[in-house]
Structures are given as structure tokens and as C-alpha cells.
Amino acid sequence: MNFKSKETNGLVATIAIAMANYIEAGSIIAAASSLSLWQAYLNIDNVQIGLLSALSANALGAAIGALIGGPLTDKLGRKFIFKYDLLLYMFGMLFIILAFNFAMLLIGTIIVGIAVGIGVPVAWTYIAEEAPEKERAKRVGVAQLAWSIGPAITFLLAVIAAPFGLFGSRMIFLHLFIIAGVTWWIRQGMSESEIWEAEKEKEREETLQDIKKTSVIKELFTNPVNLKAMLLLIGIYLFWNLTSGAMGYFMPFIYESVGGLSSAQANILQAVLWFLTVVTTYFGFMKLGDKVNQRLLFGIGATMGIVAWVILTFAPMNWISLILFVVLWGSAAGIGAQAFYALWTSELFPTRYRAGAQGLMYFIVRTGISIYSFVLPTILATLGFRVTGIIMISFLVIHAVIGIVLTPKTQGKTLKEIEEERYGESPTYNVKESIENNKLNEARG
């Protein structure tokens, strides 16, 4: 099959790239919704549950993948990653689908996590680089939409598959395997990011002129502009994810063990929560993110999330409090830290190490989540849900303060304008314009 003859560009390319988020979120939710089934089938204890969570696509597995994938994306190109990341994902998913012991389940979980981590930074980078400046939030919102649709569909599938037990859960993982295969096939027709190509051309010219460069890691941690950006991005994403990431993996478990719900009831609640996230992602972030003050939009989402957890923590866990929680948190997530992190992390760093910076920050965030996920079952068992809820609320307050105070002023600007404002004039985009002019002249000539 000749993949080169099939072109994938524009909104279709954005959707194909955004499917990385569907696969990531779907993998987390598929694992979460099947956790009690695997526990019963394999007779695994709390330590092993914590290990699965800590090394999954929700935590350290993805962290390691991002640390690998970010620099590779900047060095070898966005298109290079798209050729291989989903193949690795599908290989790991086969281990989970066919798992008959804890070792197979753990190996598959780790491989899937690494593959997800490799794919996430390149997805956000490519979408932002190819998006029109007046629609960057809208295009990045497509990825956020996929990230929301994945859990909504996966939880609904979990309800449908519940009568079939663990076999039904294996089929849910199989649906992710199939979607990954279709997405990989579509991605093969994508072109390389023009901004990245321009950056490589500039680097070749600098090499010929023997211009020395500061290492990426050193520049990230010594440049005050980068340090402020990392404080904002790690601050909002880490502390929000310490709550949200734990929810993604453990919320059905909490509904069942603390609230006394059945597995089907827990999955229905989560499906409704994610459906609301889909709605507010589209009507909130995608429709308003390029137009409404981003500090205001972020602040509304952050406040709603805090109120949701206050209700869940201090009110009796009954249907009234659960529905209020689901409505508030589900709606807040659509205009929350995940969406703004994906947008701002692609805007606030130069092309030379845009994906590498994302990979490093994603590694830090997911490592933090992995540590917290590992100890969370023990915290729940020893300190109880109320203390755990107070910890979650504290994380959300910290993320809200950082995000509201440090909201960047990038709305409506091109990546070139943002980079020049933050770092001074960048020759990358001049090279890009030269490449585009050469291509146009060749086409005319």
C-alpha cells in the first residue's frame, strides 16, 4: 500500500492527531472501569493496584514516554513520531487484551503508557503549529474534545459490557486497539510541520556558520522567560492532575467502595460526567477560547472544580451530592487546566524545543501523579475519604491561584509574534517564509 499517495491535511489532520487524546483518555478509563474485575480475576492486592496505576498511561508510563518522545519530535520531526507511536501502543494493548496473569497486565500497561506519553507532546505541538492564529484554541480544543469523548464512550461501553465481566472489558481494550490502527493508517498521509522544517533549515545554516547553541535543558532552566512559563504550566497541570488524574483511575473504585454504588452505576455517573465535559469543551473552550478573556474562562472552570470537590468531600455521599459533583466537575473540566495547558504549552516555547519542553514538563507532571497514585489506595484505606478529599481540594486551590495569576497574553497572536515578544526576533519564521516562497516559485516555474 502506498501511503504517500494519500494526503491528510487541514481539519482532517487535526482530528487524526487529536485521536491521541481519545486513545490516552480511553486507555485510562478502560483500565479504571475494569480495575475491580482484574482484582477479582488475578487476586491482586492494594500494592499491585497502586503499581498498575503508577506505571499506566495516567502516570509514570506516560511520563517516561513523554521524556523520550518530546526531544525525538524536535530532532527527527513531528511526522516521524506519527509513523511509529501507535504501532507501539497497539503492541502493548495486545498484552492487556490477552493477559492471563499480573505480569502480562503490568507489561501491557507500561508499554501502552510509554506509547501514550510519546504521542501526546507531538500531538499538541503539531496542532498548534498548523492552526490559524485566530483559531488556535479551537483547533487545540479538537484534541480536548477527543480527550473527553474517549472516556464518555469508554464508560458507556463498560456499562454495556458489564454483563460479560472481564471478557467485556477485554473487548473495550480491543476497540482502542482498532481505533489506534485506523488512526495510524490515516496519519501516514500527513505532511511535516512547515514551522519545524523552517527551524531545521535555520539550524543547518547555523551549523555551516559554526554557531554554538546552548543545550535545551540548560536554556529551559536558566532563561527567566522559560522558568516563568514552566512555573505556570507545571503548576496548573500538576496540581490539577493530582486530583483529576487520581479521579480518572480511581473514581469508579471510590464510587463503589465509599458510595456503595454498583459497578454499572459508577460507570454511568462517569459517562455523564464526561459527556458534560464534551459539551463544555465544544461550547466553552472551542467556541470562546479564541474570543473571551482566557483568565476569566480559566478562573470559572477552576472555581467550579473546587466547589465540586467541596460538595463531594463534606456532603453526605448520596445521589444529590453525586449529581451536583458530576455536573460541576464535568462542566469545569471542559474549560479547565487540561485544555489551557495544551494550548499554552504549545505557545510559550520556541520551535527549536517546543516538543522537548512539553515532554520534560509532562514527565514531571506524570511522575508526580504516579507517586500519588501509588500511595492513594493506602491513604484512602488508612485516613478515609474525607481527608483524601481535603487533600484534593488543596491541590485544586493551588492550581487555580497559579493559573489565574500567571495567565499569558497570547490570545489572537501568531506563534511568530509570541516568540518574538518573549525571546526577541526569531529567524525561524523568516526561513519558513523563504521556504514557502521557493515552493511557490517552483510550482509557478
CSV table of C-alpha atoms in Angstrom, one decimal:
chain,number,residue,atom,x,y,z
A,1,MET,CA,0.0,0.0,0.0
A,2,ASN,CA,1.4,3.4,-1.0
A,3,PHE,CA,0.7,5.7,1.9
A,4,LYS,CA,2.5,8.6,0.2
A,5,SER,CA,-0.4,8.9,-2.3
A,6,LYS,CA,-2.9,9.6,0.4
A,7,GLU,CA,-2.8,13.2,1.7
A,8,THR,CA,-4.1,14.1,5.1
A,9,ASN,CA,-4.2,17.8,6.0
A,10,GLY,CA,-6.3,20.6,7.4
A,11,LEU,CA,-9.1,19.7,9.9
A,12,VAL,CA,-8.8,16.0,9.0
A,13,ALA,CA,-5.2,16.1,10.0
A,14,THR,CA,-6.1,17.9,13.3
A,15,ILE,CA,-8.7,15.2,14.0
A,16,ALA,CA,-6.2,12.4,13.2
A,17,ILE,CA,-3.7,13.9,15.6
A,18,ALA,CA,-6.3,14.7,18.3
A,19,MET,CA,-7.2,11.0,18.4
A,20,ALA,CA,-4.0,10.6,20.5
A,21,ASN,CA,-6.1,12.2,23.3
A,22,TYR,CA,-9.0,9.8,22.7
A,23,ILE,CA,-6.7,6.9,22.9
A,24,GLU,CA,-4.9,8.3,26.0
A,25,ALA,CA,-8.1,9.0,28.0
A,26,GLY,CA,-9.8,5.9,26.7
A,27,SER,CA,-6.8,3.8,27.9
A,28,ILE,CA,-7.0,5.3,31.4
A,29,ILE,CA,-10.8,4.8,31.7
A,30,ALA,CA,-10.7,1.3,30.3
A,31,ALA,CA,-8.2,0.4,33.0
A,32,ALA,CA,-10.2,2.2,35.7
A,33,SER,CA,-13.5,0.6,34.7
A,34,SER,CA,-12.0,-2.8,34.8
A,35,LEU,CA,-9.9,-2.5,37.9
A,36,SER,CA,-12.3,-4.4,40.2
A,37,LEU,CA,-12.6,-7.2,37.6
A,38,TRP,CA,-8.9,-7.6,37.2
A,39,GLN,CA,-8.6,-7.5,41.0
A,40,ALA,CA,-11.0,-10.4,41.4
A,41,TYR,CA,-9.6,-12.4,38.4
A,42,LEU,CA,-6.0,-12.1,39.4
A,43,ASN,CA,-6.4,-11.8,43.1
A,44,ILE,CA,-4.2,-8.7,43.2
A,45,ASP,CA,-3.7,-6.6,46.4
A,46,ASN,CA,-3.7,-2.8,47.0
A,47,VAL,CA,0.1,-2.6,46.4
A,48,GLN,CA,-0.4,-4.2,42.9
A,49,ILE,CA,-3.3,-1.9,42.2
A,50,GLY,CA,-1.2,1.1,43.1
A,51,LEU,CA,1.6,-0.3,40.8
A,52,LEU,CA,-0.7,-0.6,37.8
A,53,SER,CA,-1.9,2.9,38.3
A,54,ALA,CA,1.6,4.4,38.9
A,55,LEU,CA,3.0,2.8,35.7
A,56,SER,CA,0.0,3.4,33.5
A,57,ALA,CA,-0.9,5.9,30.8
A,58,ASN,CA,-2.2,8.0,33.6
A,59,ALA,CA,1.2,8.3,35.4
A,60,LEU,CA,4.8,7.1,35.1
A,61,GLY,CA,4.4,5.1,31.9
A,62,ALA,CA,3.3,8.2,30.1
A,63,ALA,CA,5.9,10.3,31.9
A,64,ILE,CA,8.7,8.2,30.5
A,65,GLY,CA,7.2,8.2,27.0
A,66,ALA,CA,7.0,12.0,27.0
A,67,LEU,CA,10.6,12.4,28.1
A,68,ILE,CA,11.6,10.2,25.2
A,69,GLY,CA,9.1,11.5,22.6
A,70,GLY,CA,9.5,15.2,23.2
A,71,PRO,CA,13.2,15.5,22.2
A,72,LEU,CA,12.8,13.0,19.4
A,73,THR,CA,9.9,15.1,18.0
A,74,ASP,CA,12.2,18.2,17.9
A,75,LYS,CA,15.1,16.2,16.5
A,76,LEU,CA,13.5,13.9,13.9
A,77,GLY,CA,10.3,15.7,13.1
A,78,ARG,CA,6.6,15.6,14.0
A,79,LYS,CA,5.8,13.2,11.2
A,80,PHE,CA,8.5,10.7,12.3
A,81,ILE,CA,6.7,10.1,15.6
A,82,PHE,CA,3.4,9.7,13.8
A,83,LYS,CA,4.8,6.8,11.9
A,84,TYR,CA,5.6,4.6,14.9
A,85,ASP,CA,4.0,5.7,18.2
A,86,LEU,CA,0.7,4.0,17.6
A,87,LEU,CA,2.4,0.7,16.5
A,88,LEU,CA,4.0,0.6,19.9
A,89,TYR,CA,0.6,1.4,21.5
A,90,MET,CA,-1.1,-1.5,19.7
A,91,PHE,CA,1.7,-3.9,20.7
A,92,GLY,CA,1.2,-3.0,24.4
A,93,MET,CA,-2.6,-3.2,24.1
A,94,LEU,CA,-2.3,-6.8,22.8
A,95,PHE,CA,-0.7,-7.8,26.1
A,96,ILE,CA,-3.6,-6.3,28.1
A,97,ILE,CA,-6.2,-7.9,25.8
A,98,LEU,CA,-4.7,-11.3,26.1
A,99,ALA,CA,-3.5,-11.0,29.8
A,100,PHE,CA,-4.0,-14.1,31.9
A,101,ASN,CA,-1.6,-13.1,34.8
A,102,PHE,CA,-0.4,-10.0,36.6
A,103,ALA,CA,2.9,-9.9,34.7
A,104,MET,CA,1.2,-9.6,31.3
A,105,LEU,CA,-1.2,-7.0,32.5
A,106,LEU,CA,1.6,-4.9,34.0
A,107,ILE,CA,3.8,-5.2,30.9
A,108,GLY,CA,1.0,-4.2,28.6
A,109,THR,CA,0.1,-1.3,31.0
A,110,ILE,CA,3.7,0.0,30.9
A,111,ILE,CA,4.1,-0.2,27.1
A,112,VAL,CA,0.7,1.5,26.5
A,113,GLY,CA,1.7,4.2,29.0
A,114,ILE,CA,5.0,4.8,27.2
A,115,ALA,CA,3.4,4.9,23.8
A,116,VAL,CA,0.7,7.4,25.0
A,117,GLY,CA,3.5,9.6,26.5
A,118,ILE,CA,5.4,9.6,23.3
A,119,GLY,CA,2.4,10.7,21.3
A,120,VAL,CA,0.9,13.5,23.5
A,121,PRO,CA,3.6,16.2,23.2
A,122,VAL,CA,3.9,15.8,19.4
A,123,ALA,CA,0.1,16.0,19.0
A,124,TRP,CA,-0.3,19.3,20.9
A,125,THR,CA,2.7,20.7,19.1
A,126,TYR,CA,1.6,19.8,15.6
A,127,ILE,CA,-1.9,21.1,16.1
A,128,ALA,CA,-0.8,24.4,17.4
A,129,GLU,CA,1.9,24.9,14.7
A,130,GLU,CA,-0.6,24.1,11.9
A,131,ALA,CA,-3.5,26.1,13.3
A,132,PRO,CA,-4.6,29.6,12.1
A,133,GLU,CA,-3.7,32.1,14.8
A,134,LYS,CA,-7.4,33.1,15.2
A,135,GLU,CA,-8.4,29.5,15.7
A,136,ARG,CA,-5.6,28.0,17.8
A,137,ALA,CA,-7.8,27.4,20.9
A,138,LYS,CA,-10.5,25.9,18.6
A,139,ARG,CA,-8.0,23.5,16.9
A,140,VAL,CA,-6.4,22.6,20.2
A,141,GLY,CA,-9.9,22.2,21.5
A,142,VAL,CA,-10.4,19.4,19.0
A,143,ALA,CA,-7.8,17.4,20.9
A,144,GLN,CA,-9.5,18.3,24.2
A,145,LEU,CA,-12.8,17.2,22.7
A,146,ALA,CA,-11.3,13.8,21.7
A,147,TRP,CA,-9.9,13.5,25.3
A,148,SER,CA,-13.4,14.0,26.6
A,149,ILE,CA,-15.2,11.8,24.1
A,150,GLY,CA,-12.8,8.9,24.8
A,151,PRO,CA,-13.9,8.4,28.5
A,152,ALA,CA,-17.6,9.1,27.7
A,153,ILE,CA,-17.7,6.3,25.1
A,154,THR,CA,-15.5,4.0,27.1
A,155,PHE,CA,-17.6,4.3,30.3
A,156,LEU,CA,-20.8,3.7,28.2
A,157,LEU,CA,-19.1,0.6,26.7
A,158,ALA,CA,-18.2,-0.5,30.2
A,159,VAL,CA,-21.9,-0.4,31.1
A,160,ILE,CA,-22.9,-2.3,28.0
A,161,ALA,CA,-20.1,-4.9,28.6
A,162,ALA,CA,-20.7,-5.3,32.3
A,163,PRO,CA,-22.8,-8.5,32.0
A,164,PHE,CA,-19.9,-10.1,30.2
A,165,GLY,CA,-17.5,-9.5,33.0
A,166,LEU,CA,-13.8,-9.4,32.2
A,167,PHE,CA,-14.4,-10.6,28.7
A,168,GLY,CA,-16.4,-7.4,28.1
A,169,SER,CA,-13.5,-5.3,29.4
A,170,ARG,CA,-11.1,-7.1,27.1
A,171,MET,CA,-13.4,-6.0,24.2
A,172,ILE,CA,-13.2,-2.4,25.4
A,173,PHE,CA,-9.4,-2.6,25.1
A,174,LEU,CA,-9.9,-4.2,21.7
A,175,HIS,CA,-11.9,-1.2,20.5
A,176,LEU,CA,-9.0,1.0,21.4
A,177,PHE,CA,-6.6,-1.3,19.5
A,178,ILE,CA,-8.8,-1.0,16.4
A,179,ILE,CA,-9.1,2.8,16.7
A,180,ALA,CA,-5.4,3.1,17.1
A,181,GLY,CA,-4.8,1.1,13.9
A,182,VAL,CA,-7.3,3.2,11.8
A,183,THR,CA,-5.7,6.4,13.2
A,184,TRP,CA,-2.2,5.2,12.4
A,185,TRP,CA,-3.3,4.5,8.8
A,186,ILE,CA,-4.8,8.0,8.4
A,187,ARG,CA,-1.7,9.7,9.8
A,188,GLN,CA,0.6,8.2,7.2
A,189,GLY,CA,-0.6,10.7,4.7
A,190,MET,CA,0.3,13.7,6.8
A,191,SER,CA,2.9,16.3,5.8
A,192,GLU,CA,5.6,17.6,8.1
A,193,SER,CA,5.1,20.8,10.1
A,194,GLU,CA,6.3,23.7,8.0
A,195,ILE,CA,7.4,25.6,11.1
A,196,TRP,CA,9.6,22.6,12.1
A,197,GLU,CA,11.0,22.3,8.6
A,198,ALA,CA,11.9,26.0,8.8
A,199,GLU,CA,13.6,25.5,12.1
A,200,LYS,CA,15.7,22.6,10.7
A,201,GLU,CA,16.7,24.8,7.8
A,202,LYS,CA,17.8,27.5,10.2
A,203,GLU,CA,19.8,25.0,12.2
A,204,ARG,CA,21.6,23.8,9.1
A,205,GLU,CA,22.6,27.3,8.3
A,206,GLU,CA,23.9,27.9,11.8
A,207,THR,CA,25.9,24.7,11.7
A,208,LEU,CA,27.6,25.9,8.4
A,209,GLN,CA,28.4,29.2,10.2
A,210,ASP,CA,29.7,27.3,13.3
A,211,ILE,CA,27.2,29.0,15.6
A,212,LYS,CA,27.2,27.4,19.1
A,213,LYS,CA,24.0,26.6,20.8
A,214,THR,CA,23.1,26.4,24.5
A,215,SER,CA,21.7,23.0,25.4
A,216,VAL,CA,17.9,22.8,25.6
A,217,ILE,CA,17.9,21.7,29.3
A,218,LYS,CA,20.2,24.5,30.3
A,219,GLU,CA,18.1,27.0,28.4
A,220,LEU,CA,14.9,25.8,29.9
A,221,PHE,CA,16.2,26.2,33.5
A,222,THR,CA,18.4,29.3,33.1
A,223,ASN,CA,16.2,31.6,30.9
A,224,PRO,CA,13.8,33.5,33.2
A,225,VAL,CA,11.2,33.5,30.4
A,226,ASN,CA,11.2,29.7,30.3
A,227,LEU,CA,11.2,29.4,34.1
A,228,LYS,CA,8.1,31.6,34.4
A,229,ALA,CA,6.4,29.5,31.6
A,230,MET,CA,7.3,26.2,33.3
A,231,LEU,CA,6.0,27.5,36.7
A,232,LEU,CA,2.7,28.4,35.1
A,233,LEU,CA,2.3,25.1,33.1
A,234,ILE,CA,3.6,22.7,35.7
A,235,GLY,CA,1.8,24.5,38.4
A,236,ILE,CA,-1.7,24.3,36.8
A,237,TYR,CA,-1.2,20.9,35.2
A,238,LEU,CA,0.5,19.0,38.1
A,239,PHE,CA,-1.8,20.2,40.9
A,240,TRP,CA,-5.0,19.8,38.8
A,241,ASN,CA,-3.9,16.4,37.6
A,242,LEU,CA,-3.1,15.2,41.2
A,243,THR,CA,-6.9,15.4,41.6
A,244,SER,CA,-8.1,14.7,38.1
A,245,GLY,CA,-5.6,12.0,37.3
A,246,ALA,CA,-6.4,10.2,40.5
A,247,MET,CA,-10.1,10.5,39.6
A,248,GLY,CA,-9.5,9.1,36.1
A,249,TYR,CA,-8.2,5.9,37.5
A,250,PHE,CA,-9.8,5.6,41.0
A,251,MET,CA,-13.2,7.4,40.8
A,252,PRO,CA,-15.3,4.3,39.9
A,253,PHE,CA,-13.4,2.5,42.7
A,254,ILE,CA,-14.3,5.3,45.1
A,255,TYR,CA,-18.0,5.4,44.0
A,256,GLU,CA,-18.2,1.6,44.7
A,257,SER,CA,-16.2,1.4,47.9
A,258,VAL,CA,-17.2,4.7,49.5
A,259,GLY,CA,-20.6,5.5,48.0
A,260,GLY,CA,-21.8,1.9,47.8
A,261,LEU,CA,-22.7,2.1,44.1
A,262,SER,CA,-22.7,-0.8,41.8
A,263,SER,CA,-20.1,-1.0,39.0
A,264,ALA,CA,-22.8,-0.1,36.4
A,265,GLN,CA,-24.0,2.9,38.4
A,266,ALA,CA,-20.4,4.1,38.9
A,267,ASN,CA,-19.7,3.9,35.1
A,268,ILE,CA,-23.0,5.6,34.2
A,269,LEU,CA,-22.1,8.5,36.5
A,270,GLN,CA,-18.7,8.8,34.9
A,271,ALA,CA,-20.1,8.6,31.4
A,272,VAL,CA,-22.5,11.5,32.2
A,273,LEU,CA,-19.6,13.5,33.7
A,274,TRP,CA,-17.5,13.1,30.6
A,275,PHE,CA,-20.5,13.9,28.3
A,276,LEU,CA,-20.8,17.2,30.1
A,277,THR,CA,-17.0,17.7,29.5
A,278,VAL,CA,-17.6,17.1,25.8
A,279,VAL,CA,-20.4,19.8,25.8
A,280,THR,CA,-18.4,22.5,27.6
A,281,THR,CA,-15.3,21.7,25.6
A,282,TYR,CA,-17.1,22.5,22.4
A,283,PHE,CA,-19.4,25.3,23.5
A,284,GLY,CA,-17.0,26.7,26.1
A,285,PHE,CA,-13.3,26.2,25.1
A,286,MET,CA,-13.6,25.8,21.3
A,287,LYS,CA,-16.2,28.5,20.8
A,288,LEU,CA,-14.9,31.0,23.3
A,289,GLY,CA,-11.2,30.2,23.9
A,290,ASP,CA,-10.1,32.5,21.0
A,291,LYS,CA,-12.6,35.3,21.9
A,292,VAL,CA,-13.3,35.5,25.6
A,293,ASN,CA,-10.7,36.6,28.2
A,294,GLN,CA,-8.7,33.5,28.9
A,295,ARG,CA,-8.0,34.4,32.6
A,296,LEU,CA,-11.8,34.7,33.2
A,297,LEU,CA,-12.6,31.4,31.4
A,298,PHE,CA,-9.8,29.5,33.3
A,299,GLY,CA,-11.0,31.0,36.6
A,300,ILE,CA,-14.6,29.9,36.1
A,301,GLY,CA,-13.5,26.4,35.3
A,302,ALA,CA,-11.1,26.3,38.3
A,303,THR,CA,-13.7,27.6,40.7
A,304,MET,CA,-16.3,25.1,39.6
A,305,GLY,CA,-13.9,22.3,40.1
A,306,ILE,CA,-13.1,23.4,43.7
A,307,VAL,CA,-16.8,23.7,44.5
A,308,ALA,CA,-17.5,20.2,43.1
A,309,TRP,CA,-14.9,18.6,45.4
A,310,VAL,CA,-16.1,20.6,48.4
A,311,ILE,CA,-19.5,19.1,47.9
A,312,LEU,CA,-18.2,15.6,47.4
A,313,THR,CA,-15.9,15.8,50.4
A,314,PHE,CA,-18.2,17.4,53.0
A,315,ALA,CA,-21.8,16.5,51.9
A,316,PRO,CA,-23.2,13.0,52.5
A,317,MET,CA,-22.4,10.8,49.5
A,318,ASN,CA,-25.9,10.4,48.2
A,319,TRP,CA,-27.5,10.9,44.8
A,320,ILE,CA,-28.0,14.6,45.2
A,321,SER,CA,-24.3,15.3,46.1
A,322,LEU,CA,-23.1,12.9,43.4
A,323,ILE,CA,-25.2,14.5,40.7
A,324,LEU,CA,-24.0,18.0,41.8
A,325,PHE,CA,-20.5,16.8,41.7
A,326,VAL,CA,-20.8,15.3,38.3
A,327,VAL,CA,-22.4,18.4,36.8
A,328,LEU,CA,-19.9,20.8,38.3
A,329,TRP,CA,-16.8,18.8,37.7
A,330,GLY,CA,-17.8,17.5,34.3
A,331,SER,CA,-18.6,21.1,33.1
A,332,ALA,CA,-15.5,22.6,34.7
A,333,ALA,CA,-13.1,20.0,33.0
A,334,GLY,CA,-14.1,21.3,29.5
A,335,ILE,CA,-12.7,24.7,30.2
A,336,GLY,CA,-10.1,23.6,32.8
A,337,ALA,CA,-6.4,23.1,33.1
A,338,GLN,CA,-6.2,20.3,30.6
A,339,ALA,CA,-7.4,22.4,27.7
A,340,PHE,CA,-5.4,25.5,28.7
A,341,TYR,CA,-2.3,23.5,29.3
A,342,ALA,CA,-2.5,22.0,25.8
A,343,LEU,CA,-2.9,25.5,24.4
A,344,TRP,CA,-0.4,27.4,26.4
A,345,THR,CA,2.4,24.8,26.4
A,346,SER,CA,2.4,25.0,22.6
A,347,GLU,CA,2.5,28.8,22.5
A,348,LEU,CA,5.1,29.7,25.2
A,349,PHE,CA,8.2,27.9,23.9
A,350,PRO,CA,10.2,28.4,20.7
A,351,THR,CA,10.0,25.9,17.8
A,352,ARG,CA,13.5,24.6,18.5
A,353,TYR,CA,12.5,22.9,21.7
A,354,ARG,CA,8.7,23.2,21.8
A,355,ALA,CA,8.0,19.5,22.0
A,356,GLY,CA,11.1,18.8,24.2
A,357,ALA,CA,9.9,21.3,26.7
A,358,GLN,CA,6.4,19.7,26.7
A,359,GLY,CA,8.0,16.2,27.1
A,360,LEU,CA,10.0,17.4,30.1
A,361,MET,CA,7.0,19.0,31.8
A,362,TYR,CA,4.8,16.1,31.0
A,363,PHE,CA,7.4,13.8,32.6
A,364,ILE,CA,7.4,15.9,35.8
A,365,VAL,CA,3.6,16.0,36.0
A,366,ARG,CA,3.0,12.4,35.3
A,367,THR,CA,5.8,11.3,37.7
A,368,GLY,CA,4.1,13.3,40.4
A,369,ILE,CA,0.8,11.6,39.6
A,370,SER,CA,2.5,8.2,39.6
A,371,ILE,CA,3.8,8.7,43.1
A,372,TYR,CA,0.4,10.0,44.3
A,373,SER,CA,-1.5,7.2,42.6
A,374,PHE,CA,0.8,4.6,44.2
A,375,VAL,CA,0.0,5.8,47.7
A,376,LEU,CA,-3.6,6.9,47.2
A,377,PRO,CA,-5.2,3.4,47.9
A,378,THR,CA,-3.3,3.4,51.2
A,379,ILE,CA,-4.4,7.0,52.0
A,380,LEU,CA,-8.0,6.0,51.3
A,381,ALA,CA,-7.8,2.9,53.4
A,382,THR,CA,-6.0,4.5,56.4
A,383,LEU,CA,-7.1,8.1,56.6
A,384,GLY,CA,-10.5,7.8,55.0
A,385,PHE,CA,-12.2,9.6,52.1
A,386,ARG,CA,-12.8,13.0,53.9
A,387,VAL,CA,-9.1,13.5,54.5
A,388,THR,CA,-8.3,12.4,50.9
A,389,GLY,CA,-10.9,14.9,49.7
A,390,ILE,CA,-9.4,17.8,51.6
A,391,ILE,CA,-6.0,16.9,50.0
A,392,MET,CA,-7.7,17.0,46.6
A,393,ILE,CA,-9.3,20.4,47.3
A,394,SER,CA,-5.9,21.8,48.4
A,395,PHE,CA,-4.3,20.7,45.1
A,396,LEU,CA,-7.1,22.4,43.1
A,397,VAL,CA,-6.8,25.7,45.0
A,398,ILE,CA,-3.0,25.8,44.3
A,399,HIS,CA,-3.6,25.2,40.6
A,400,ALA,CA,-6.3,27.9,40.4
A,401,VAL,CA,-4.1,30.6,42.0
A,402,ILE,CA,-1.2,29.9,39.8
A,403,GLY,CA,-3.3,29.8,36.6
A,404,ILE,CA,-5.3,33.0,37.4
A,405,VAL,CA,-2.2,35.0,38.4
A,406,LEU,CA,0.1,33.9,35.5
A,407,THR,CA,-2.4,33.7,32.6
A,408,PRO,CA,-0.3,34.6,29.5
A,409,LYS,CA,-1.3,37.2,26.9
A,410,THR,CA,-1.1,35.1,23.7
A,411,GLN,CA,-4.7,35.2,22.5
A,412,GLY,CA,-5.1,36.0,18.8
A,413,LYS,CA,-1.3,36.2,18.1
A,414,THR,CA,0.7,34.1,15.7
A,415,LEU,CA,3.3,31.8,17.1
A,416,LYS,CA,5.9,34.1,15.4
A,417,GLU,CA,4.5,37.1,17.2
A,418,ILE,CA,4.5,35.3,20.6
A,419,GLU,CA,8.1,34.0,20.1
A,420,GLU,CA,9.4,37.4,19.1
A,421,GLU,CA,7.7,39.1,22.1
A,422,ARG,CA,9.1,36.5,24.5
A,423,TYR,CA,12.6,35.8,23.1
A,424,GLY,CA,13.3,38.6,20.6
A,425,GLU,CA,13.3,38.3,16.8
A,426,SER,CA,13.4,34.7,15.6
A,427,PRO,CA,14.8,33.9,12.2
A,428,THR,CA,12.8,30.6,12.1
A,429,TYR,CA,9.7,32.2,10.6
A,430,ASN,CA,11.8,34.2,8.1
A,431,VAL,CA,13.2,30.9,6.9
A,432,LYS,CA,9.7,29.4,6.8
A,433,GLU,CA,8.6,32.3,4.6
A,434,SER,CA,11.6,31.8,2.3
A,435,ILE,CA,10.8,28.0,2.0
A,436,GLU,CA,7.2,28.8,1.2
A,437,ASN,CA,8.2,31.3,-1.4
A,438,ASN,CA,10.6,28.8,-3.0
A,439,LYS,CA,7.9,26.2,-3.2
A,440,LEU,CA,5.5,28.7,-4.7
A,441,ASN,CA,8.1,29.8,-7.3
A,442,GLU,CA,8.8,26.1,-8.2
A,443,ALA,CA,5.1,25.5,-8.7
A,444,ARG,CA,4.8,28.5,-11.0
A,445,GLY,CA,8.0,27.8,-12.8
